[in-house]
Amino acid sequence: MYKNIEEFNSKIKSVLITEEEIKAKIAEAAKEIDSWYDGTPILLVSILKGAFVFMADICRAVTVPCEIGFMCAQSYYSGTQSSGIVNITMDLEQDITNYHVVIVEDIIDTGRTLNDVVKLLKARGPKSLRIVTLLDKPARRVVELKADVTLFTIPDKFIIGYGLDCGEYFRNLPYIAEFKEEKN
């Protein structure tokens, strides 16, 4: 917990992607999504919590009719290694067999969790399934996974803002920033 706004702001090392840059890329991504479906309704699926801000902006930017759905997926980690177990703590309410599904993701890091979510959703037989990610951090990838649309590719830094958090804080920043970690 932060004692005051100064302490909170002291954790923002530098802005990596501005609010204006995010807005411009969202407009481009929405046009691409619209072109895929040419007016055919889609289901936008967000993996909570980090992608909720991005999902809201994508949902408002696309012109094709869309529904939204949310999932929560947790990976159990021991240190920096995944156990390989993904637990779905909140699942979609929709039967997706009649939908073109677009997963709207905040960041692809190791790719483990999203890879398992993709397998799960593909097994449910959607008409199509694509991935749109705000951020891609390929330096950390441990599974073969590629988004259909990536707005920004970033270096291996701990980032915050625009839905991404550190200890549940910083999601409200309108930009992407590098988190200033304490040196021991």
CSV table of N, CA and C in Angstrom, one decimal, residues 7-178:
chain,number,residue,atom,x,y,z
A,7,GLU,N,4.6,8.9,-3.1
A,7,GLU,CA,5.2,7.5,-3.0
A,7,GLU,C,4.8,6.7,-4.2
A,8,PHE,N,3.5,6.8,-4.6
A,8,PHE,CA,2.9,6.1,-5.7
A,8,PHE,C,3.6,6.5,-7.0
A,9,ASN,N,3.7,7.7,-7.2
A,9,ASN,CA,4.4,8.2,-8.5
A,9,ASN,C,5.9,7.9,-8.5
A,10,SER,N,6.5,7.8,-7.4
A,10,SER,CA,7.9,7.5,-7.3
A,10,SER,C,8.3,6.1,-7.9
A,11,LYS,N,7.3,5.2,-8.1
A,11,LYS,CA,7.4,3.9,-8.6
A,11,LYS,C,7.4,3.9,-10.1
A,12,ILE,N,7.0,5.0,-10.7
A,12,ILE,CA,7.0,5.1,-12.2
A,12,ILE,C,8.3,5.5,-12.7
A,13,LYS,N,9.1,4.5,-13.3
A,13,LYS,CA,10.4,4.8,-13.7
A,13,LYS,C,10.4,5.7,-15.0
A,14,SER,N,9.7,5.2,-16.0
A,14,SER,CA,9.6,6.0,-17.2
A,14,SER,C,8.4,5.5,-18.0
A,15,VAL,N,7.8,6.4,-18.8
A,15,VAL,CA,6.7,6.1,-19.7
A,15,VAL,C,7.3,5.4,-20.9
A,16,LEU,N,6.8,4.2,-21.3
A,16,LEU,CA,7.3,3.5,-22.5
A,16,LEU,C,6.4,3.8,-23.7
A,17,ILE,N,5.0,3.8,-23.4
A,17,ILE,CA,4.1,4.0,-24.5
A,17,ILE,C,3.0,5.0,-24.0
A,18,THR,N,2.8,6.1,-24.7
A,18,THR,CA,1.9,7.1,-24.3
A,18,THR,C,0.5,6.8,-24.5
A,19,GLU,N,-0.4,7.5,-23.9
A,19,GLU,CA,-1.8,7.3,-24.0
A,19,GLU,C,-2.2,7.6,-25.5
A,20,GLU,N,-1.6,8.5,-26.2
A,20,GLU,CA,-1.9,8.9,-27.6
A,20,GLU,C,-1.5,7.7,-28.5
A,21,GLU,N,-0.3,7.1,-28.2
A,21,GLU,CA,0.2,6.0,-29.0
A,21,GLU,C,-0.8,4.8,-28.9
A,22,ILE,N,-1.2,4.6,-27.7
A,22,ILE,CA,-2.2,3.5,-27.4
A,22,ILE,C,-3.5,3.7,-28.2
A,23,LYS,N,-4.0,4.9,-28.1
A,23,LYS,CA,-5.3,5.2,-28.8
A,23,LYS,C,-5.1,5.0,-30.3
A,24,ALA,N,-4.0,5.4,-30.9
A,24,ALA,CA,-3.8,5.3,-32.3
A,24,ALA,C,-3.7,3.8,-32.8
A,25,LYS,N,-3.0,3.0,-32.0
A,25,LYS,CA,-2.9,1.6,-32.3
A,25,LYS,C,-4.2,0.9,-32.1
A,26,ILE,N,-5.0,1.3,-31.2
A,26,ILE,CA,-6.3,0.6,-31.0
A,26,ILE,C,-7.2,0.9,-32.2
A,27,ALA,N,-7.2,2.1,-32.7
A,27,ALA,CA,-7.9,2.4,-33.9
A,27,ALA,C,-7.5,1.5,-35.1
A,28,GLU,N,-6.2,1.3,-35.3
A,28,GLU,CA,-5.7,0.5,-36.3
A,28,GLU,C,-6.1,-1.0,-36.1
A,29,ALA,N,-6.0,-1.5,-34.8
A,29,ALA,CA,-6.4,-2.8,-34.5
A,29,ALA,C,-7.9,-3.1,-34.8
A,30,ALA,N,-8.7,-2.1,-34.4
A,30,ALA,CA,-10.1,-2.2,-34.6
A,30,ALA,C,-10.5,-2.3,-36.1
A,31,LYS,N,-9.8,-1.5,-36.9
A,31,LYS,CA,-10.0,-1.6,-38.4
A,31,LYS,C,-9.7,-3.0,-38.9
A,32,GLU,N,-8.6,-3.6,-38.4
A,32,GLU,CA,-8.2,-4.9,-38.8
A,32,GLU,C,-9.2,-5.9,-38.4
A,33,ILE,N,-9.7,-5.9,-37.1
A,33,ILE,CA,-10.7,-6.8,-36.7
A,33,ILE,C,-12.0,-6.7,-37.5
A,34,ASP,N,-12.4,-5.4,-37.8
A,34,ASP,CA,-13.6,-5.2,-38.6
A,34,ASP,C,-13.4,-5.9,-40.0
A,35,SER,N,-12.2,-5.8,-40.6
A,35,SER,CA,-11.9,-6.3,-41.9
A,35,SER,C,-12.0,-7.9,-41.9
A,36,TRP,N,-11.7,-8.5,-40.8
A,36,TRP,CA,-11.7,-10.0,-40.7
A,36,TRP,C,-13.2,-10.5,-40.8
A,37,TYR,N,-14.1,-9.7,-40.3
A,37,TYR,CA,-15.5,-10.2,-40.1
A,37,TYR,C,-16.5,-9.6,-41.0
A,38,ASP,N,-16.2,-8.4,-41.6
A,38,ASP,CA,-17.1,-7.8,-42.5
A,38,ASP,C,-18.5,-7.7,-42.1
A,39,GLY,N,-18.8,-7.3,-40.9
A,39,GLY,CA,-20.1,-7.1,-40.4
A,39,GLY,C,-20.7,-8.3,-39.6
A,40,THR,N,-20.0,-9.4,-39.7
A,40,THR,CA,-20.4,-10.6,-38.9
A,40,THR,C,-20.2,-10.4,-37.4
A,41,PRO,N,-21.2,-10.7,-36.6
A,41,PRO,CA,-21.0,-10.6,-35.2
A,41,PRO,C,-19.8,-11.4,-34.6
A,42,ILE,N,-19.2,-10.9,-33.6
A,42,ILE,CA,-18.1,-11.6,-32.9
A,42,ILE,C,-18.3,-11.6,-31.4
A,43,LEU,N,-17.4,-12.4,-30.8
A,43,LEU,CA,-17.4,-12.5,-29.3
A,43,LEU,C,-16.0,-12.1,-28.9
A,44,LEU,N,-15.8,-11.0,-28.2
A,44,LEU,CA,-14.6,-10.5,-27.7
A,44,LEU,C,-14.4,-11.1,-26.3
A,45,VAL,N,-13.3,-11.8,-26.0
A,45,VAL,CA,-13.1,-12.5,-24.8
A,45,VAL,C,-11.8,-11.9,-24.1
A,46,SER,N,-12.0,-11.4,-22.9
A,46,SER,CA,-10.9,-10.8,-22.1
A,46,SER,C,-10.5,-11.8,-21.0
A,47,ILE,N,-9.2,-11.9,-20.7
A,47,ILE,CA,-8.7,-12.6,-19.6
A,47,ILE,C,-8.5,-11.6,-18.5
A,48,LEU,N,-9.2,-11.7,-17.4
A,48,LEU,CA,-9.2,-10.8,-16.3
A,48,LEU,C,-7.9,-11.0,-15.4
A,49,LYS,N,-7.4,-10.0,-14.8
A,49,LYS,CA,-7.9,-8.7,-14.7
A,49,LYS,C,-7.2,-7.7,-15.6
A,50,GLY,N,-6.0,-8.0,-16.0
A,50,GLY,CA,-5.2,-7.0,-16.7
A,50,GLY,C,-5.7,-6.5,-18.0
A,51,ALA,N,-6.5,-7.3,-18.8
A,51,ALA,CA,-7.0,-6.9,-20.1
A,51,ALA,C,-8.3,-6.1,-20.1
A,52,PHE,N,-8.9,-5.8,-18.9
A,52,PHE,CA,-10.2,-5.1,-18.9
A,52,PHE,C,-10.2,-3.7,-19.6
A,53,VAL,N,-9.1,-3.0,-19.4
A,53,VAL,CA,-9.1,-1.6,-19.9
A,53,VAL,C,-9.0,-1.7,-21.4
A,54,PHE,N,-8.1,-2.5,-21.9
A,54,PHE,CA,-7.8,-2.7,-23.3
A,54,PHE,C,-9.1,-3.3,-24.0
A,55,MET,N,-9.8,-4.2,-23.3
A,55,MET,CA,-11.0,-4.8,-23.9
A,55,MET,C,-12.1,-3.7,-24.0
A,56,ALA,N,-12.2,-2.8,-23.0
A,56,ALA,CA,-13.2,-1.7,-23.1
A,56,ALA,C,-13.0,-0.8,-24.3
A,57,ASP,N,-11.7,-0.5,-24.6
A,57,ASP,CA,-11.4,0.4,-25.7
A,57,ASP,C,-11.5,-0.3,-27.0
A,58,ILE,N,-11.1,-1.6,-27.1
A,58,ILE,CA,-11.3,-2.3,-28.4
A,58,ILE,C,-12.8,-2.5,-28.7
A,59,CYS,N,-13.6,-2.8,-27.7
A,59,CYS,CA,-15.0,-3.0,-27.8
A,59,CYS,C,-15.7,-1.7,-28.4
A,60,ARG,N,-15.3,-0.6,-27.9
A,60,ARG,CA,-15.8,0.7,-28.4
A,60,ARG,C,-15.3,1.1,-29.8
A,61,ALA,N,-14.1,0.5,-30.1
A,61,ALA,CA,-13.5,0.9,-31.4
A,61,ALA,C,-14.0,0.1,-32.6
A,62,VAL,N,-14.3,-1.2,-32.4
A,62,VAL,CA,-14.8,-2.0,-33.5
A,62,VAL,C,-16.2,-1.6,-33.9
A,63,THR,N,-16.5,-1.8,-35.2
A,63,THR,CA,-17.8,-1.4,-35.7
A,63,THR,C,-18.7,-2.7,-36.0
A,64,VAL,N,-18.0,-3.9,-36.0
A,64,VAL,CA,-18.8,-5.1,-36.2
A,64,VAL,C,-19.6,-5.3,-34.9
A,65,PRO,N,-20.8,-5.9,-35.0
A,65,PRO,CA,-21.6,-6.2,-33.8
A,65,PRO,C,-20.8,-7.2,-32.9
A,66,CYS,N,-20.7,-6.9,-31.6
A,66,CYS,CA,-19.9,-7.8,-30.7
A,66,CYS,C,-20.6,-8.0,-29.4
A,67,GLU,N,-20.3,-9.1,-28.9
A,67,GLU,CA,-20.7,-9.5,-27.5
A,67,GLU,C,-19.3,-9.5,-26.8
A,68,ILE,N,-19.4,-9.5,-25.5
A,68,ILE,CA,-18.2,-9.7,-24.7
A,68,ILE,C,-18.3,-10.8,-23.7
A,69,GLY,N,-17.2,-11.4,-23.4
A,69,GLY,CA,-17.1,-12.4,-22.4
A,69,GLY,C,-15.8,-12.3,-21.6
A,70,PHE,N,-15.9,-12.8,-20.4
A,70,PHE,CA,-14.7,-12.7,-19.5
A,70,PHE,C,-14.3,-14.1,-18.9
A,71,MET,N,-13.0,-14.2,-18.8
A,71,MET,CA,-12.5,-15.4,-18.1
A,71,MET,C,-11.4,-15.0,-17.1
A,72,CYS,N,-11.3,-15.8,-16.1
A,72,CYS,CA,-10.1,-15.6,-15.2
A,72,CYS,C,-9.3,-16.9,-15.3
A,73,ALA,N,-8.1,-16.8,-15.5
A,73,ALA,CA,-7.2,-18.0,-15.6
A,73,ALA,C,-6.0,-17.7,-14.7
A,74,GLN,N,-5.6,-18.7,-13.9
A,74,GLN,CA,-4.5,-18.5,-13.0
A,74,GLN,C,-3.5,-19.7,-13.3
A,75,SER,N,-2.2,-19.3,-13.3
A,75,SER,CA,-1.2,-20.3,-13.4
A,75,SER,C,-0.5,-20.4,-12.1
A,76,TYR,N,-0.2,-21.6,-11.7
A,76,TYR,CA,0.5,-21.8,-10.4
A,76,TYR,C,2.0,-21.8,-10.6
A,77,TYR,N,2.6,-20.8,-10.0
A,77,TYR,CA,4.1,-20.7,-10.2
A,77,TYR,C,4.8,-21.0,-8.9
A,78,SER,N,6.0,-21.5,-9.1
A,78,SER,CA,6.9,-21.7,-8.0
A,78,SER,C,8.2,-21.0,-8.4
A,79,GLY,N,8.3,-19.8,-7.8
A,79,GLY,CA,9.4,-18.9,-8.2
A,79,GLY,C,9.1,-18.4,-9.5
A,80,THR,N,10.0,-18.6,-10.5
A,80,THR,CA,9.8,-18.1,-11.8
A,80,THR,C,9.3,-19.1,-12.8
A,81,GLN,N,9.1,-20.3,-12.3
A,81,GLN,CA,8.7,-21.5,-13.2
A,81,GLN,C,7.3,-21.8,-13.0
A,82,SER,N,6.6,-22.0,-14.1
A,82,SER,CA,5.2,-22.5,-14.1
A,82,SER,C,5.2,-24.0,-13.8
A,83,SER,N,4.1,-24.4,-13.0
A,83,SER,CA,3.9,-25.8,-12.8
A,83,SER,C,3.3,-26.4,-14.0
A,84,GLY,N,2.8,-25.6,-15.0
A,84,GLY,CA,2.2,-26.1,-16.2
A,84,GLY,C,0.7,-26.3,-15.9
A,85,ILE,N,0.2,-25.9,-14.8
A,85,ILE,CA,-1.2,-26.1,-14.5
A,85,ILE,C,-1.9,-24.7,-14.6
A,86,VAL,N,-2.9,-24.7,-15.4
A,86,VAL,CA,-3.7,-23.5,-15.6
A,86,VAL,C,-5.1,-23.8,-15.0
A,87,ASN,N,-5.5,-23.0,-14.1
A,87,ASN,CA,-6.8,-23.1,-13.4
A,87,ASN,C,-7.8,-22.0,-13.9
A,88,ILE,N,-8.9,-22.4,-14.5
A,88,ILE,CA,-9.9,-21.5,-14.9
A,88,ILE,C,-10.8,-21.2,-13.7
A,89,THR,N,-10.7,-20.0,-13.2
A,89,THR,CA,-11.4,-19.6,-12.0
A,89,THR,C,-12.8,-18.9,-12.3
A,90,MET,N,-12.9,-18.4,-13.6
A,90,MET,CA,-14.1,-17.9,-14.1
A,90,MET,C,-14.2,-18.2,-15.5
A,91,ASP,N,-15.2,-18.9,-16.0
A,91,ASP,CA,-15.3,-19.3,-17.4
A,91,ASP,C,-16.4,-18.5,-18.1
A,92,LEU,N,-16.3,-18.6,-19.4
A,92,LEU,CA,-17.3,-17.9,-20.3
A,92,LEU,C,-18.7,-18.5,-20.0
A,93,GLU,N,-19.7,-17.6,-20.1
A,93,GLU,CA,-21.1,-18.0,-20.0
A,93,GLU,C,-21.6,-18.5,-21.3
A,94,GLN,N,-21.1,-18.1,-22.4
A,94,GLN,CA,-21.5,-18.4,-23.7
A,94,GLN,C,-21.0,-19.8,-24.2
A,95,ASP,N,-21.9,-20.5,-24.9
A,95,ASP,CA,-21.5,-21.6,-25.7
A,95,ASP,C,-20.9,-21.0,-27.0
A,96,ILE,N,-19.6,-21.2,-27.3
A,96,ILE,CA,-19.0,-20.5,-28.3
A,96,ILE,C,-19.0,-21.1,-29.7
A,97,THR,N,-19.8,-22.2,-29.8
A,97,THR,CA,-19.8,-22.9,-31.1
A,97,THR,C,-20.3,-22.1,-32.3
A,98,ASN,N,-21.1,-21.1,-32.0
A,98,ASN,CA,-21.6,-20.3,-33.1
A,98,ASN,C,-21.0,-18.9,-33.2
A,99,TYR,N,-19.8,-18.8,-32.6
A,99,TYR,CA,-19.1,-17.5,-32.6
A,99,TYR,C,-17.8,-17.5,-33.3
A,100,HIS,N,-17.4,-16.3,-33.8
A,100,HIS,CA,-16.1,-15.9,-34.2
A,100,HIS,C,-15.5,-15.3,-32.9
A,101,VAL,N,-14.5,-15.9,-32.3
A,101,VAL,CA,-14.0,-15.5,-31.0
A,101,VAL,C,-12.7,-14.7,-31.2
A,102,VAL,N,-12.6,-13.6,-30.6
A,102,VAL,CA,-11.3,-12.8,-30.6
A,102,VAL,C,-10.9,-12.6,-29.1
A,103,ILE,N,-9.8,-13.3,-28.8
A,103,ILE,CA,-9.2,-13.1,-27.4
A,103,ILE,C,-8.5,-11.7,-27.4
A,104,VAL,N,-8.9,-10.9,-26.4
A,104,VAL,CA,-8.3,-9.6,-26.3
A,104,VAL,C,-7.4,-9.6,-25.0
A,105,GLU,N,-6.1,-9.7,-25.2
A,105,GLU,CA,-5.2,-9.9,-24.2
A,105,GLU,C,-4.3,-8.7,-23.9
A,106,ASP,N,-3.9,-8.5,-22.6
A,106,ASP,CA,-3.1,-7.4,-22.3
A,106,ASP,C,-1.7,-7.6,-22.7
A,107,ILE,N,-1.1,-8.7,-22.3
A,107,ILE,CA,0.3,-9.0,-22.6
A,107,ILE,C,0.6,-10.5,-22.7
A,108,ILE,N,1.4,-10.8,-23.7
A,108,ILE,CA,1.9,-12.1,-23.9
A,108,ILE,C,3.3,-12.1,-23.4
A,109,ASP,N,3.5,-12.8,-22.3
A,109,ASP,CA,4.8,-12.9,-21.7
A,109,ASP,C,5.4,-14.3,-22.0
A,110,THR,N,5.4,-15.2,-21.1
A,110,THR,CA,5.8,-16.6,-21.3
A,110,THR,C,4.9,-17.3,-22.3
A,111,GLY,N,3.6,-16.9,-22.3
A,111,GLY,CA,2.7,-17.5,-23.2
A,111,GLY,C,2.0,-18.7,-22.7
A,112,ARG,N,2.4,-19.2,-21.5
A,112,ARG,CA,1.8,-20.5,-21.0
A,112,ARG,C,0.3,-20.4,-20.8
A,113,THR,N,-0.1,-19.4,-20.0
A,113,THR,CA,-1.5,-19.3,-19.7
A,113,THR,C,-2.4,-19.1,-20.9
A,114,LEU,N,-2.0,-18.2,-21.8
A,114,LEU,CA,-2.8,-17.9,-23.0
A,114,LEU,C,-2.8,-19.1,-23.9
A,115,ASN,N,-1.7,-19.8,-24.0
A,115,ASN,CA,-1.6,-21.0,-24.8
A,115,ASN,C,-2.7,-22.1,-24.3
A,116,ASP,N,-2.8,-22.3,-23.0
A,116,ASP,CA,-3.8,-23.2,-22.5
A,116,ASP,C,-5.2,-22.7,-22.7
A,117,VAL,N,-5.4,-21.4,-22.6
A,117,VAL,CA,-6.8,-20.9,-22.8
A,117,VAL,C,-7.1,-21.1,-24.3
A,118,VAL,N,-6.2,-20.8,-25.2
A,118,VAL,CA,-6.5,-21.0,-26.6
A,118,VAL,C,-6.9,-22.5,-26.9
A,119,LYS,N,-6.1,-23.4,-26.3
A,119,LYS,CA,-6.4,-24.9,-26.5
A,119,LYS,C,-7.8,-25.2,-26.0
A,120,LEU,N,-8.1,-24.7,-24.8
A,120,LEU,CA,-9.5,-24.9,-24.2
A,120,LEU,C,-10.6,-24.3,-25.1
A,121,LEU,N,-10.4,-23.1,-25.6
A,121,LEU,CA,-11.5,-22.5,-26.4
A,121,LEU,C,-11.6,-23.2,-27.7
A,122,LYS,N,-10.4,-23.5,-28.4
A,122,LYS,CA,-10.5,-24.2,-29.7
A,122,LYS,C,-11.2,-25.6,-29.5
A,123,ALA,N,-11.1,-26.2,-28.4
A,123,ALA,CA,-11.7,-27.5,-28.2
A,123,ALA,C,-13.2,-27.4,-28.1
A,124,ARG,N,-13.7,-26.2,-27.8
A,124,ARG,CA,-15.2,-25.9,-27.8
A,124,ARG,C,-15.8,-25.6,-29.1
A,125,GLY,N,-15.0,-25.6,-30.2
A,125,GLY,CA,-15.5,-25.5,-31.5
A,125,GLY,C,-16.0,-24.2,-32.0
A,126,PRO,N,-15.3,-23.1,-31.7
A,126,PRO,CA,-15.8,-21.8,-32.3
A,126,PRO,C,-15.7,-21.8,-33.8
A,127,LYS,N,-16.4,-20.9,-34.5
A,127,LYS,CA,-16.3,-20.7,-35.9
A,127,LYS,C,-14.8,-20.3,-36.3
A,128,SER,N,-14.2,-19.5,-35.5
A,128,SER,CA,-12.8,-19.1,-35.6
A,128,SER,C,-12.4,-18.5,-34.3
A,129,LEU,N,-11.0,-18.5,-34.2
A,129,LEU,CA,-10.4,-17.9,-32.9
A,129,LEU,C,-9.2,-17.2,-33.3
A,130,ARG,N,-9.1,-15.9,-32.9
A,130,ARG,CA,-7.9,-15.1,-33.1
A,130,ARG,C,-7.5,-14.4,-31.8
A,131,ILE,N,-6.3,-13.9,-31.8
A,131,ILE,CA,-5.7,-13.2,-30.6
A,131,ILE,C,-5.3,-11.8,-31.0
A,132,VAL,N,-5.7,-10.9,-30.2
A,132,VAL,CA,-5.3,-9.5,-30.3
A,132,VAL,C,-4.6,-9.2,-29.0
A,133,THR,N,-3.4,-8.8,-29.0
A,133,THR,CA,-2.7,-8.4,-27.7
A,133,THR,C,-2.2,-7.0,-27.8
A,134,LEU,N,-2.3,-6.3,-26.7
A,134,LEU,CA,-1.8,-5.0,-26.5
A,134,LEU,C,-0.3,-5.0,-26.6
A,135,LEU,N,0.3,-5.9,-25.8
A,135,LEU,CA,1.8,-6.0,-25.6
A,135,LEU,C,2.3,-7.4,-25.9
A,136,ASP,N,3.4,-7.5,-26.5
A,136,ASP,CA,4.1,-8.8,-26.7
A,136,ASP,C,5.5,-8.6,-26.1
A,137,LYS,N,5.9,-9.6,-25.3
A,137,LYS,CA,7.3,-9.6,-24.7
A,137,LYS,C,8.0,-10.9,-25.1
A,138,PRO,N,8.4,-10.9,-26.4
A,138,PRO,CA,8.9,-12.2,-26.9
A,138,PRO,C,10.2,-12.7,-26.2
A,139,ALA,N,10.9,-11.9,-25.6
A,139,ALA,CA,12.2,-12.3,-24.9
A,139,ALA,C,11.8,-13.4,-23.8
A,140,ARG,N,10.6,-13.4,-23.3
A,140,ARG,CA,10.2,-14.3,-22.2
A,140,ARG,C,9.4,-15.5,-22.6
A,141,ARG,N,9.2,-15.6,-23.9
A,141,ARG,CA,8.3,-16.7,-24.4
A,141,ARG,C,8.9,-18.0,-24.2
A,142,VAL,N,8.1,-19.0,-23.7
A,142,VAL,CA,8.6,-20.3,-23.5
A,142,VAL,C,7.7,-21.4,-24.2
A,143,VAL,N,6.6,-20.9,-24.8
A,143,VAL,CA,5.8,-21.8,-25.7
A,143,VAL,C,5.6,-21.0,-27.0
A,144,GLU,N,5.4,-21.8,-28.0
A,144,GLU,CA,5.2,-21.2,-29.4
A,144,GLU,C,3.8,-20.6,-29.4
A,145,LEU,N,3.7,-19.3,-29.4
A,145,LEU,CA,2.4,-18.6,-29.5
A,145,LEU,C,2.6,-17.3,-30.1
A,146,LYS,N,1.7,-17.0,-31.1
A,146,LYS,CA,1.8,-15.7,-31.7
A,146,LYS,C,0.4,-15.1,-31.9
A,147,ALA,N,0.3,-13.8,-31.6
A,147,ALA,CA,-1.0,-13.2,-31.7
A,147,ALA,C,-1.2,-12.8,-33.2
A,148,ASP,N,-2.5,-12.7,-33.6
A,148,ASP,CA,-2.8,-12.3,-34.9
A,148,ASP,C,-2.6,-10.8,-35.1
A,149,VAL,N,-2.8,-10.0,-34.0
A,149,VAL,CA,-2.4,-8.6,-34.0
A,149,VAL,C,-1.7,-8.3,-32.7
A,150,THR,N,-0.6,-7.6,-32.8
A,150,THR,CA,0.2,-7.1,-31.7
A,150,THR,C,0.3,-5.6,-31.8
A,151,LEU,N,-0.2,-4.9,-30.8
A,151,LEU,CA,-0.1,-3.4,-30.9
A,151,LEU,C,1.3,-2.9,-30.7
A,152,PHE,N,2.0,-3.5,-29.6
A,152,PHE,CA,3.4,-3.1,-29.3
A,152,PHE,C,4.2,-4.3,-28.9
A,153,THR,N,5.4,-4.3,-29.3
A,153,THR,CA,6.4,-5.3,-28.9
A,153,THR,C,7.3,-4.6,-27.9
A,154,ILE,N,7.5,-5.1,-26.7
A,154,ILE,CA,8.3,-4.4,-25.7
A,154,ILE,C,9.5,-5.3,-25.2
A,155,PRO,N,10.5,-4.6,-24.6
A,155,PRO,CA,11.6,-5.3,-24.1
A,155,PRO,C,11.2,-6.0,-22.7
A,156,ASP,N,12.1,-6.8,-22.2
A,156,ASP,CA,11.9,-7.6,-21.0
A,156,ASP,C,12.0,-6.6,-19.8
A,157,LYS,N,11.0,-5.9,-19.5
A,157,LYS,CA,11.0,-5.0,-18.4
A,157,LYS,C,9.7,-5.2,-17.7
A,158,PHE,N,9.6,-4.9,-16.4
A,158,PHE,CA,8.4,-5.0,-15.6
A,158,PHE,C,7.6,-3.7,-15.8
A,159,ILE,N,6.4,-3.9,-16.4
A,159,ILE,CA,5.6,-2.8,-16.8
A,159,ILE,C,4.3,-2.7,-16.1
A,160,ILE,N,3.8,-1.5,-16.0
A,160,ILE,CA,2.5,-1.2,-15.3
A,160,ILE,C,1.7,-0.2,-16.2
A,161,GLY,N,0.5,-0.1,-15.8
A,161,GLY,CA,-0.4,0.9,-16.4
A,161,GLY,C,-1.3,0.3,-17.4
A,162,TYR,N,-2.4,1.1,-17.7
A,162,TYR,CA,-3.4,0.7,-18.7
A,162,TYR,C,-3.9,-0.7,-18.5
A,163,GLY,N,-4.2,-1.0,-17.2
A,163,GLY,CA,-4.7,-2.3,-16.8
A,163,GLY,C,-3.7,-3.2,-16.2
A,164,LEU,N,-2.4,-3.0,-16.4
A,164,LEU,CA,-1.4,-3.9,-15.9
A,164,LEU,C,-1.0,-3.3,-14.5
A,165,ASP,N,-0.7,-4.2,-13.6
A,165,ASP,CA,-0.6,-3.8,-12.2
A,165,ASP,C,0.8,-4.3,-11.6
A,166,CYS,N,1.0,-3.8,-10.4
A,166,CYS,CA,2.0,-4.3,-9.5
A,166,CYS,C,1.3,-4.3,-8.1
A,167,GLY,N,1.0,-5.4,-7.6
A,167,GLY,CA,0.3,-5.5,-6.3
A,167,GLY,C,-1.1,-4.8,-6.3
A,168,GLU,N,-1.7,-4.9,-7.5
A,168,GLU,CA,-3.1,-4.4,-7.8
A,168,GLU,C,-3.1,-2.9,-8.0
A,169,TYR,N,-2.0,-2.2,-7.9
A,169,TYR,CA,-1.9,-0.8,-8.1
A,169,TYR,C,-1.5,-0.5,-9.6
A,170,PHE,N,-1.7,0.7,-10.0
A,170,PHE,CA,-1.2,1.2,-11.3
A,170,PHE,C,-2.1,0.9,-12.5
A,171,ARG,N,-3.1,0.1,-12.3
A,171,ARG,CA,-4.0,-0.3,-13.4
A,171,ARG,C,-4.6,1.0,-14.1
A,172,ASN,N,-4.8,2.0,-13.3
A,172,ASN,CA,-5.5,3.2,-13.7
A,172,ASN,C,-4.7,4.2,-14.5
A,173,LEU,N,-3.4,3.9,-14.6
A,173,LEU,CA,-2.6,4.8,-15.5
A,173,LEU,C,-3.0,4.8,-16.9
A,174,PRO,N,-3.1,5.9,-17.6
A,174,PRO,CA,-3.6,5.8,-19.0
A,174,PRO,C,-2.5,5.5,-20.0
A,175,TYR,N,-1.3,5.2,-19.6
A,175,TYR,CA,-0.2,4.9,-20.4
A,175,TYR,C,0.5,3.6,-19.8
A,176,ILE,N,1.5,3.1,-20.6
A,176,ILE,CA,2.3,2.0,-20.2
A,176,ILE,C,3.7,2.5,-19.7
A,177,ALA,N,4.1,2.1,-18.5
A,177,ALA,CA,5.3,2.6,-17.9
A,177,ALA,C,6.1,1.5,-17.3
A,178,GLU,N,7.4,1.7,-17.2
A,178,GLU,CA,8.3,0.8,-16.5
A,178,GLU,C,8.2,1.0,-15.0
